[in-house]
Every structure is written in structure tokens, then in C-alpha cells.
């Protein structure tokens, strides 16, 4: 093993030690507590899968031996990076899992908890239909106590997942008219949870208004004292009464006990009740975006003899957020004056769609917090709990919308299911310290007034302890009763009211911009200076950043948001990442990162807005930064752009060359760190003259960030020369690859010269090979391998097997000429997965998912069938044109105008 591979292996091991706790995620809304009597099994491994309708697949006797082995999360198919235009499969898909009932489940009440199954679903156990569910974004929880076979016997779990268009539940809109993509499958985690017959319930199963499970609230929060309100729902499933105690222990971030409490429990046979109490914490560590201190509340149920029979851990942050009339936003009893600037986020990822493992959710949060993001809008549906867990830890506030976009159905069943969806969203996410704003109304939709009123009422009833911050667009019916109004800043709207602008400001209401930045010529063509694919290069990406920061025309941007009054607390950019869309042939390219999470220039613009002070309280990059946004190519602009959060920046152009200085003017400051432009500083012909003179080492751009006259950050650019080799790197953000059969990490091959500078201007095709305990997702049929290098890099997705160990990744170009670009090889080590897995022996390992060119239908061999298919496709396109006209009309009503 060479030094580089040895160093990487050491880094992997350090990552295991340093990042094990931050990457931990909850299980069905709680964290496990040792020796509590509660059993938790991960059900992600050992599934069999088949796309399409499968008669009799729910029956125990069905033979699934020919089906594909998969692990969860699973998304039906692998797709190209460019997968818009409704090309993904829609229809039924079946999953089956065989497992043996553990002895530890004897005498226990047992539940299956699916975090997410896209579309409508049916759950069968041993041939019996246990649940039919109509919600693709919130959990499916099923009691299986009576349906399970006795200990030691096999069970057959079958799931039908159907992501077909269905107007009877949210979002409701046909995917081909949708601005995002449903994807499909059992695309989140699945758990089997067993309790003693007396246990703390699951709010998602109990359907109790403002109850079920554990509900945390904060009646009083200050620096001197905090009161933590705890409401716990306990069920007695036995046929006799129960007497015992609820034991509460609150521990701070270093594990010190800061409060304890116990309450007597007395339950009648086969009944449940809520126990409410308070914990008092003196001199508490409070949760803030820049100091996200987390506490762990241990809950135990003890019987009359003192034996603990059930328990769990609830992660909390002591935080109280409110808006005070005429005063602005308050957090923990103090004015919060920092603008909350952030991004919208879709949960999808390149190649895998929505089937995103927990580690990728964590890395998303880490990358966004590195960029200084303090608030994320979970667009436009409930996101994976793992992402919210990460936001809790990273100090990012979240806006929580329900599932919906520009669709209303007058049939009563639709509204009823939306109300249920709202209530279940609140029950799932109410305890997250990152919680900021609820969005209980359907996004950009013409709905009736009584719906808006009832939607807000659902939130208020489910979240009664503090005033719930529910938001709506100003021109929507029913907006008068909402405490939060989405709007553009008055400097942009001119004080004129519309569907998306508030007009006159009501001092009693809080204002926020839910989407800013997108800028299209019309809602059919979608030509835009804000939508930039990374492969388009330097100048388009610079233009995107200017548009997001401070364009020459009137538009909502960073400047106008930072300038807004205290009533306007912030806004979220549309969008964090490039993503797929159903109703347009091209993906949305307006992200500050691409679909693989490779940064564009505007990512560093956002990073420059973060405070220049190092903050050890955040598990993310903090402190001073400087970034030269000029690659020194023959086509790079003469004006050199630099992003920095330092008040002074010095740019040196070539050794013994010109030196430029920037001093931030506080008097004219409209945003924390404006774009810095050094005019007419770089010229390719000057670079050429030095190169011809043999002075290659003199050619560079050096930016230095200064605070109080001292250099605190530097960034040096050198031009790329003759490409010599590929360079592999693992983009894991310190969160190692877990050997659970489904975890994924991005691997990036860069084309570099002998000095390590990335050769941005190239069109090299890179072929990858993976051996050992990993697999490469996709192949040439979806353009996933080989991969064309765009802007100097070619990414792939690497998936772990079920066995920890070494993985060898090799990247090479085609051909082996004397001047060919050299290959690179990297050894990476996956780590053991944590937790207990319930998997039948022999079913642990999965084969690679067979990639397909997704067409939404089965490939036909017959030329006659093929001809008919083409005719049907033409008719569908003609019908879609009419649907798109309606989409364009709605976009004209609701879309970005400023």
C-alpha cells in the first residue's frame, strides 16, 4: 500500500471515531435506549423486488426466487443524471421479504414502521392485508403482533408500492405536469419495533390530537432558567391494570444530568393515557442556529417493582422562537437580528432519485451549513427524518411544507386526506429544535378559503403550546388568519399587493420569502440566467452568482433580503441543488450545487456571507474564507471575481505583478459580503508572455483575506497545463460508507496536470471499475459509466455491500497511448453498520440494481407493438401540451416575478 492509500485508510478510521455521533439518526422518531426492554430491528436488508403488476405476489406461496435482491432505501430504478420529462417508471412495484421471528419478540407488542413508501401502498404479512396507505411522504406504521408467526418461524412480508398519478391524495397532480418528480419504491428506512405490553406509543400510529408518543414543548426559556414540558402517551395492552412510574432524565451535550423527574402511572386494562410534567433546567445551554446545543431526554417506564420495561431517548434543543408585533423575531427571549438566509431543497440525488440513504442526507446538511446556510425550506413535501436530524445538529432552521404544488381537487376525499397529512406532519416533526415555520397550505394553489382556515386550525390544534408559525402566500384565500406571510421585500414589490406580494406591511405579522432567485423568460421555454449547468463553465456560473447577489435590475436577491426591515426575517433561494422535473425535458439547473452536490461558483458566494469568526460549536466549516472565482483559462474574464467574508482582500496577479486591494465600505453595505471585482486584472496574453519566457512558477492569482491587517485566509489559483492524470477523491464529508448494502458515497475523478490543477476545459470520458466490498451504480445505458468529465470532473455513486472492507476504485481514459492521461486507483474502506438487522440467512447480500433506460413502460420486441407505442406517445404529448398551458398559467400567477 502506498503512502496515499495508507493516509486515506487512516482518515477513514478517524472519520469513524470523530463522526459516529453526528451521523446518528433517529429510529421511527426516537433514539434507542440501552436495557430499556424495547427491541429495534433494521429491516432494510434482504428484500426481493419486481417492477410491474404481479398477480398473487401478496400470497405466502408465491415464488419470488427470480426477483432481484435489493436493500432499502430503494427507488425502483437507476436513472440518468438528466432524468426529467417524465421518463421515470410509474405504476405498481412489489417487494417481498422473508424473515424469522426472533425469540426476543415473545410476549411483546410489535410494529412495522416504514419511513416512506411512494404513492399508495399495501402492506401484507403472511398473506393478510394489514394496511392500505395513501401518502407517499409520511410514515406507514402497522401493528403486526397478531400477524407474526411464533418465534423461530418464517414470515413473508409483501409490499405493493404504486406511484401512479392519483388525484385523491396530495400532491395529487399528474407527474407529467409537476415541477418535481415522484420517483417511487420503498425509498426510506424500515424498522421492526417491539415493546413490552406497557409502552410509550408512536404518535404516527395513535392518531391522537396533540398527543401520542412524546411531545416536547418549552413554557419558559431564558438564560437563567428553562422549563421543559413533557407529554407522554403510555398504553397498557394487557388485560389487567398497571401501576408504575414514568422516569425522566435530561442530559446536556456532555452527558451531565441537568434535570430529573418522575410521575406515577396508573392505567386500566387495555387503555392508554397521557402523562404531563415539567423539568426545570437552571442556566440551560440553549439552542441557536450558531450554537445548536442538543440535549438527550431519557424516558423510561418502570413497573411497581422498579424494573424498567420500556424506554427511549428523545433528542431535544431548548429553544423558543416567536415573532413580536413591531419588534421582529425573538429567539429564547432575545431579539434575533441576523437575517435567516438559506435555500430550498428537494430530497433527490443524481442516479438514485429519492432513494437517498441517511448518510447523503447528512452530507447535504453539512455542505449547506459549510456554505453559511441558516435556514432550509424542505420543498415541497415532508423530507426524510434523517435530514431533519442533521439540521438539528447543524443549526439550520427548517420550513416544513405539506406535499403539494399547483393542484386542487374539489372531491371531498382530497381535502380530507390533506387535513390528515397536515396533522401527521406536525406529529412527526414537532419535537425537532430546527422547526421554524409550518406550511399547511398547498403550495401555489388556488384553494377555497375554508380549506386555508381549516389547514391552519389543524396545525394550531396539533401544536397548541406555543403560537405555531404557519405561513401562506399573501394573495391566497384565507391569508388574513395566518401569522406568517410569504412575500418579496418591499424594495422589490414597490409596496404593491399581488398573489405573491404583501403590499402594505402589518406589524403583527412576520414576513419571509419562500423562493427567490429563479428568473425565466417565459414558463414554457425556461431560458434563464439563473439556471446554469456546471458544464457550461465559468462565465455562466459567474452570471448566476451576480443574479443571486445583486443584479443591475430590480429583483429579489441577497442584497434586497439583507436590506429588508426587521419584519422581513429572511428568505430561501430556489434552489440548493439541480433537480429533475416531470413537466419539462430539462432538469432545473438553478442550484448552487449540481445533482451530485458538486459546487458551482454561487456556492462560494453564499459561503462568503457566513460570519468570519471561527465557531467550534458547529460541526461544519466556519471562520474566514476567500475564493478566487477565476480559473485562468484563455477564456476567463479580465475582471477577477473574489468572494470573501473578510473586510479586506488583497489580490496579487503574477509574481512581481500587480497588487490590488479591496476595503469593504460599511456606509454603503447592503449585504454582509458583496461580490468583490478587481477590474481588468487578468489577461491571457500576459500569462502567455510569462509562459513563453519559462516563468511558469510566476503565473498565479493569489487572494488574501485580512482582518485587522492580518492575513487570515488565502486562496491561490494557477492555470492548468497539459493534463497528465486522473485524480480520485471521496466526497464523504467525514461520514464514512457503512456496509449495510444500501449506503452510498460520491466518488469524483478529476482531470489534473502535473501540479494538481484541474483541467476545466476538456471533454474527457472516464471509465470506472470497482472491486471489493462495493459496487458502482449504473452503466453506459444511463450514462453513469463511462462518464464525461464536465468542468474538469466526472462523478459516480459507490454503494456498499453488506460486508465491511476494502473497496478499490479505478478511473481511466480509453486507450493507452504514450501521451494518454494516466489512470488513478484509490482504496477506500467501508465500516460496519450499527444496529440489529433482521435478515434471513443468505438474503443479506444484494446484487447490483440492474440499470435500465427508464421509459415508464416495458420494452416491446414486436414492431407492431412498438408502432402502437409510438402512436400512443404522440397522443400523450399532444394531451400534455394542453396540460402545460395550464401549468404556464399557474406559473404566471405564482411564479417568480421579481
PDB file of N, CA, C and O in Angstrom, residues 405-407 442-447 473-477 488 498-501 514-515 523 887-898:
ATOM      1  N   UNK A 405     -48.392  21.033  -5.010  1.00  0.00           N
ATOM      2  CA  UNK A 405     -47.923  22.104  -5.897  1.00  0.00           C
ATOM      3  C   UNK A 405     -48.957  22.324  -7.002  1.00  0.00           C
ATOM      4  O   UNK A 405     -49.203  21.456  -7.831  1.00  0.00           O
ATOM      5  N   UNK A 406     -49.593  23.481  -6.964  1.00  0.00           N
ATOM      6  CA  UNK A 406     -50.481  23.935  -8.027  1.00  0.00           C
ATOM      7  C   UNK A 406     -51.545  22.888  -8.392  1.00  0.00           C
ATOM      8  O   UNK A 406     -51.782  22.600  -9.571  1.00  0.00           O
ATOM      9  N   UNK A 407     -52.183  22.335  -7.369  1.00  0.00           N
ATOM     10  CA  UNK A 407     -53.242  21.350  -7.644  1.00  0.00           C
ATOM     11  C   UNK A 407     -54.271  21.371  -6.528  1.00  0.00           C
ATOM     12  O   UNK A 407     -53.935  21.346  -5.349  1.00  0.00           O
ATOM     13  N   UNK A 442     -51.440  24.099   0.429  1.00  0.00           N
ATOM     14  CA  UNK A 442     -50.852  23.562  -0.790  1.00  0.00           C
ATOM     15  C   UNK A 442     -50.131  24.675  -1.540  1.00  0.00           C
ATOM     16  O   UNK A 442     -50.689  25.745  -1.781  1.00  0.00           O
ATOM     17  N   UNK A 443     -48.899  24.422  -1.912  1.00  0.00           N
ATOM     18  CA  UNK A 443     -48.042  25.446  -2.492  1.00  0.00           C
ATOM     19  C   UNK A 443     -48.573  25.943  -3.843  1.00  0.00           C
ATOM     20  O   UNK A 443     -48.919  25.142  -4.714  1.00  0.00           O
ATOM     21  N   UNK A 444     -48.652  27.274  -3.981  1.00  0.00           N
ATOM     22  CA  UNK A 444     -49.010  27.925  -5.243  1.00  0.00           C
ATOM     23  C   UNK A 444     -50.293  27.341  -5.832  1.00  0.00           C
ATOM     24  O   UNK A 444     -50.359  27.000  -7.016  1.00  0.00           O
ATOM     25  N   UNK A 445     -51.320  27.247  -5.004  1.00  0.00           N
ATOM     26  CA  UNK A 445     -52.562  26.587  -5.408  1.00  0.00           C
ATOM     27  C   UNK A 445     -53.765  27.490  -5.148  1.00  0.00           C
ATOM     28  O   UNK A 445     -53.836  28.162  -4.118  1.00  0.00           O
ATOM     29  N   UNK A 446     -54.704  27.482  -6.075  1.00  0.00           N
ATOM     30  CA  UNK A 446     -55.969  28.205  -5.886  1.00  0.00           C
ATOM     31  C   UNK A 446     -56.927  27.305  -5.104  1.00  0.00           C
ATOM     32  O   UNK A 446     -57.666  26.498  -5.674  1.00  0.00           O
ATOM     33  N   UNK A 447     -56.927  27.430  -3.802  1.00  0.00           N
ATOM     34  CA  UNK A 447     -57.781  26.617  -2.941  1.00  0.00           C
ATOM     35  C   UNK A 447     -58.860  27.512  -2.312  1.00  0.00           C
ATOM     36  O   UNK A 447     -58.708  28.735  -2.250  1.00  0.00           O
ATOM     37  N   UNK A 473     -49.166  32.383   1.165  1.00  0.00           N
ATOM     38  CA  UNK A 473     -48.944  33.492   0.238  1.00  0.00           C
ATOM     39  C   UNK A 473     -49.965  34.599   0.496  1.00  0.00           C
ATOM     40  O   UNK A 473     -51.123  34.325   0.854  1.00  0.00           O
ATOM     41  N   UNK A 474     -49.593  35.868   0.296  1.00  0.00           N
ATOM     42  CA  UNK A 474     -50.479  36.980   0.663  1.00  0.00           C
ATOM     43  C   UNK A 474     -51.763  37.048  -0.146  1.00  0.00           C
ATOM     44  O   UNK A 474     -52.789  37.503   0.362  1.00  0.00           O
ATOM     45  N   UNK A 475     -51.719  36.592  -1.406  1.00  0.00           N
ATOM     46  CA  UNK A 475     -52.913  36.672  -2.235  1.00  0.00           C
ATOM     47  C   UNK A 475     -53.799  35.456  -2.169  1.00  0.00           C
ATOM     48  O   UNK A 475     -54.839  35.402  -2.842  1.00  0.00           O
ATOM     49  N   UNK A 476     -53.419  34.460  -1.361  1.00  0.00           N
ATOM     50  CA  UNK A 476     -54.234  33.257  -1.241  1.00  0.00           C
ATOM     51  C   UNK A 476     -55.446  33.516  -0.353  1.00  0.00           C
ATOM     52  O   UNK A 476     -55.373  34.283   0.615  1.00  0.00           O
ATOM     53  N   UNK A 477     -56.540  32.870  -0.667  1.00  0.00           N
ATOM     54  CA  UNK A 477     -57.738  32.994   0.158  1.00  0.00           C
ATOM     55  C   UNK A 477     -57.451  32.464   1.556  1.00  0.00           C
ATOM     56  O   UNK A 477     -56.846  31.410   1.721  1.00  0.00           O
ATOM     57  N   UNK A 488     -42.184  38.967  -1.334  1.00  0.00           N
ATOM     58  CA  UNK A 488     -40.909  39.568  -1.711  1.00  0.00           C
ATOM     59  C   UNK A 488     -40.724  40.850  -0.904  1.00  0.00           C
ATOM     60  O   UNK A 488     -41.702  41.454  -0.444  1.00  0.00           O
ATOM     61  N   UNK A 498     -50.152  41.645  -4.515  1.00  0.00           N
ATOM     62  CA  UNK A 498     -50.472  40.672  -5.565  1.00  0.00           C
ATOM     63  C   UNK A 498     -50.541  39.310  -4.916  1.00  0.00           C
ATOM     64  O   UNK A 498     -50.452  39.187  -3.692  1.00  0.00           O
ATOM     65  N   UNK A 499     -50.663  38.273  -5.718  1.00  0.00           N
ATOM     66  CA  UNK A 499     -50.733  36.932  -5.169  1.00  0.00           C
ATOM     67  C   UNK A 499     -49.476  36.578  -4.397  1.00  0.00           C
ATOM     68  O   UNK A 499     -49.491  35.795  -3.454  1.00  0.00           O
ATOM     69  N   UNK A 500     -48.338  37.200  -4.767  1.00  0.00           N
ATOM     70  CA  UNK A 500     -47.067  36.853  -4.142  1.00  0.00           C
ATOM     71  C   UNK A 500     -46.402  38.030  -3.435  1.00  0.00           C
ATOM     72  O   UNK A 500     -45.298  37.898  -2.925  1.00  0.00           O
ATOM     73  N   UNK A 501     -47.050  39.182  -3.401  1.00  0.00           N
ATOM     74  CA  UNK A 501     -46.509  40.356  -2.710  1.00  0.00           C
ATOM     75  C   UNK A 501     -47.519  40.892  -1.710  1.00  0.00           C
ATOM     76  O   UNK A 501     -48.700  41.035  -2.029  1.00  0.00           O
ATOM     77  N   UNK A 514     -40.308  32.765   0.479  1.00  0.00           N
ATOM     78  CA  UNK A 514     -40.167  31.304   0.408  1.00  0.00           C
ATOM     79  C   UNK A 514     -39.315  30.876  -0.774  1.00  0.00           C
ATOM     80  O   UNK A 514     -38.666  29.829  -0.736  1.00  0.00           O
ATOM     81  N   UNK A 515     -39.314  31.662  -1.869  1.00  0.00           N
ATOM     82  CA  UNK A 515     -38.500  31.329  -3.041  1.00  0.00           C
ATOM     83  C   UNK A 515     -38.003  32.623  -3.666  1.00  0.00           C
ATOM     84  O   UNK A 515     -38.798  33.525  -3.928  1.00  0.00           O
ATOM     85  N   UNK A 523     -42.729  30.692 -19.051  1.00  0.00           N
ATOM     86  CA  UNK A 523     -42.883  29.445 -18.320  1.00  0.00           C
ATOM     87  C   UNK A 523     -43.059  28.237 -19.231  1.00  0.00           C
ATOM     88  O   UNK A 523     -43.534  27.188 -18.801  1.00  0.00           O
ATOM     89  N   UNK A 887     -50.264  24.730 -16.637  1.00  0.00           N
ATOM     90  CA  UNK A 887     -49.100  24.929 -15.769  1.00  0.00           C
ATOM     91  C   UNK A 887     -48.511  26.315 -15.981  1.00  0.00           C
ATOM     92  O   UNK A 887     -48.191  27.040 -15.031  1.00  0.00           O
ATOM     93  N   UNK A 888     -48.379  26.720 -17.248  1.00  0.00           N
ATOM     94  CA  UNK A 888     -47.818  28.042 -17.561  1.00  0.00           C
ATOM     95  C   UNK A 888     -48.691  29.150 -16.980  1.00  0.00           C
ATOM     96  O   UNK A 888     -48.190  30.152 -16.459  1.00  0.00           O
ATOM     97  N   UNK A 889     -50.013  28.953 -17.066  1.00  0.00           N
ATOM     98  CA  UNK A 889     -50.915  29.964 -16.498  1.00  0.00           C
ATOM     99  C   UNK A 889     -50.725  30.072 -15.004  1.00  0.00           C
ATOM    100  O   UNK A 889     -50.648  31.183 -14.453  1.00  0.00           O
ATOM    101  N   UNK A 890     -50.618  28.931 -14.328  1.00  0.00           N
ATOM    102  CA  UNK A 890     -50.409  28.951 -12.880  1.00  0.00           C
ATOM    103  C   UNK A 890     -49.060  29.553 -12.528  1.00  0.00           C
ATOM    104  O   UNK A 890     -48.927  30.275 -11.550  1.00  0.00           O
ATOM    105  N   UNK A 891     -48.034  29.262 -13.335  1.00  0.00           N
ATOM    106  CA  UNK A 891     -46.725  29.846 -13.096  1.00  0.00           C
ATOM    107  C   UNK A 891     -46.763  31.363 -13.268  1.00  0.00           C
ATOM    108  O   UNK A 891     -46.089  32.097 -12.547  1.00  0.00           O
ATOM    109  N   UNK A 892     -47.547  31.821 -14.240  1.00  0.00           N
ATOM    110  CA  UNK A 892     -47.696  33.270 -14.392  1.00  0.00           C
ATOM    111  C   UNK A 892     -48.317  33.877 -13.142  1.00  0.00           C
ATOM    112  O   UNK A 892     -47.987  34.980 -12.723  1.00  0.00           O
ATOM    113  N   UNK A 893     -49.257  33.132 -12.524  1.00  0.00           N
ATOM    114  CA  UNK A 893     -49.900  33.620 -11.295  1.00  0.00           C
ATOM    115  C   UNK A 893     -48.943  33.598 -10.111  1.00  0.00           C
ATOM    116  O   UNK A 893     -48.869  34.536  -9.325  1.00  0.00           O
ATOM    117  N   UNK A 894     -48.217  32.480  -9.965  1.00  0.00           N
ATOM    118  CA  UNK A 894     -47.460  32.244  -8.733  1.00  0.00           C
ATOM    119  C   UNK A 894     -45.954  32.338  -8.884  1.00  0.00           C
ATOM    120  O   UNK A 894     -45.239  32.463  -7.913  1.00  0.00           O
ATOM    121  N   UNK A 895     -45.445  32.195 -10.096  1.00  0.00           N
ATOM    122  CA  UNK A 895     -44.009  32.073 -10.274  1.00  0.00           C
ATOM    123  C   UNK A 895     -43.245  33.332  -9.945  1.00  0.00           C
ATOM    124  O   UNK A 895     -43.807  34.420  -9.791  1.00  0.00           O
ATOM    125  N   UNK A 896     -41.925  33.175  -9.868  1.00  0.00           N
ATOM    126  CA  UNK A 896     -41.024  34.274  -9.543  1.00  0.00           C
ATOM    127  C   UNK A 896     -41.204  35.414 -10.538  1.00  0.00           C
ATOM    128  O   UNK A 896     -41.099  35.232 -11.745  1.00  0.00           O
ATOM    129  N   UNK A 897     -41.515  36.588 -10.040  1.00  0.00           N
ATOM    130  CA  UNK A 897     -41.713  37.754 -10.892  1.00  0.00           C
ATOM    131  C   UNK A 897     -40.645  38.811 -10.656  1.00  0.00           C
ATOM    132  O   UNK A 897     -40.428  39.681 -11.488  1.00  0.00           O
ATOM    133  N   UNK A 898     -40.045  38.761  -9.472  1.00  0.00           N
ATOM    134  CA  UNK A 898     -39.053  39.790  -9.124  1.00  0.00           C
ATOM    135  C   UNK A 898     -37.771  39.152  -8.628  1.00  0.00           C
ATOM    136  O   UNK A 898     -37.820  38.133  -7.981  1.00  0.00           O
TER     137      UNK A 898
END
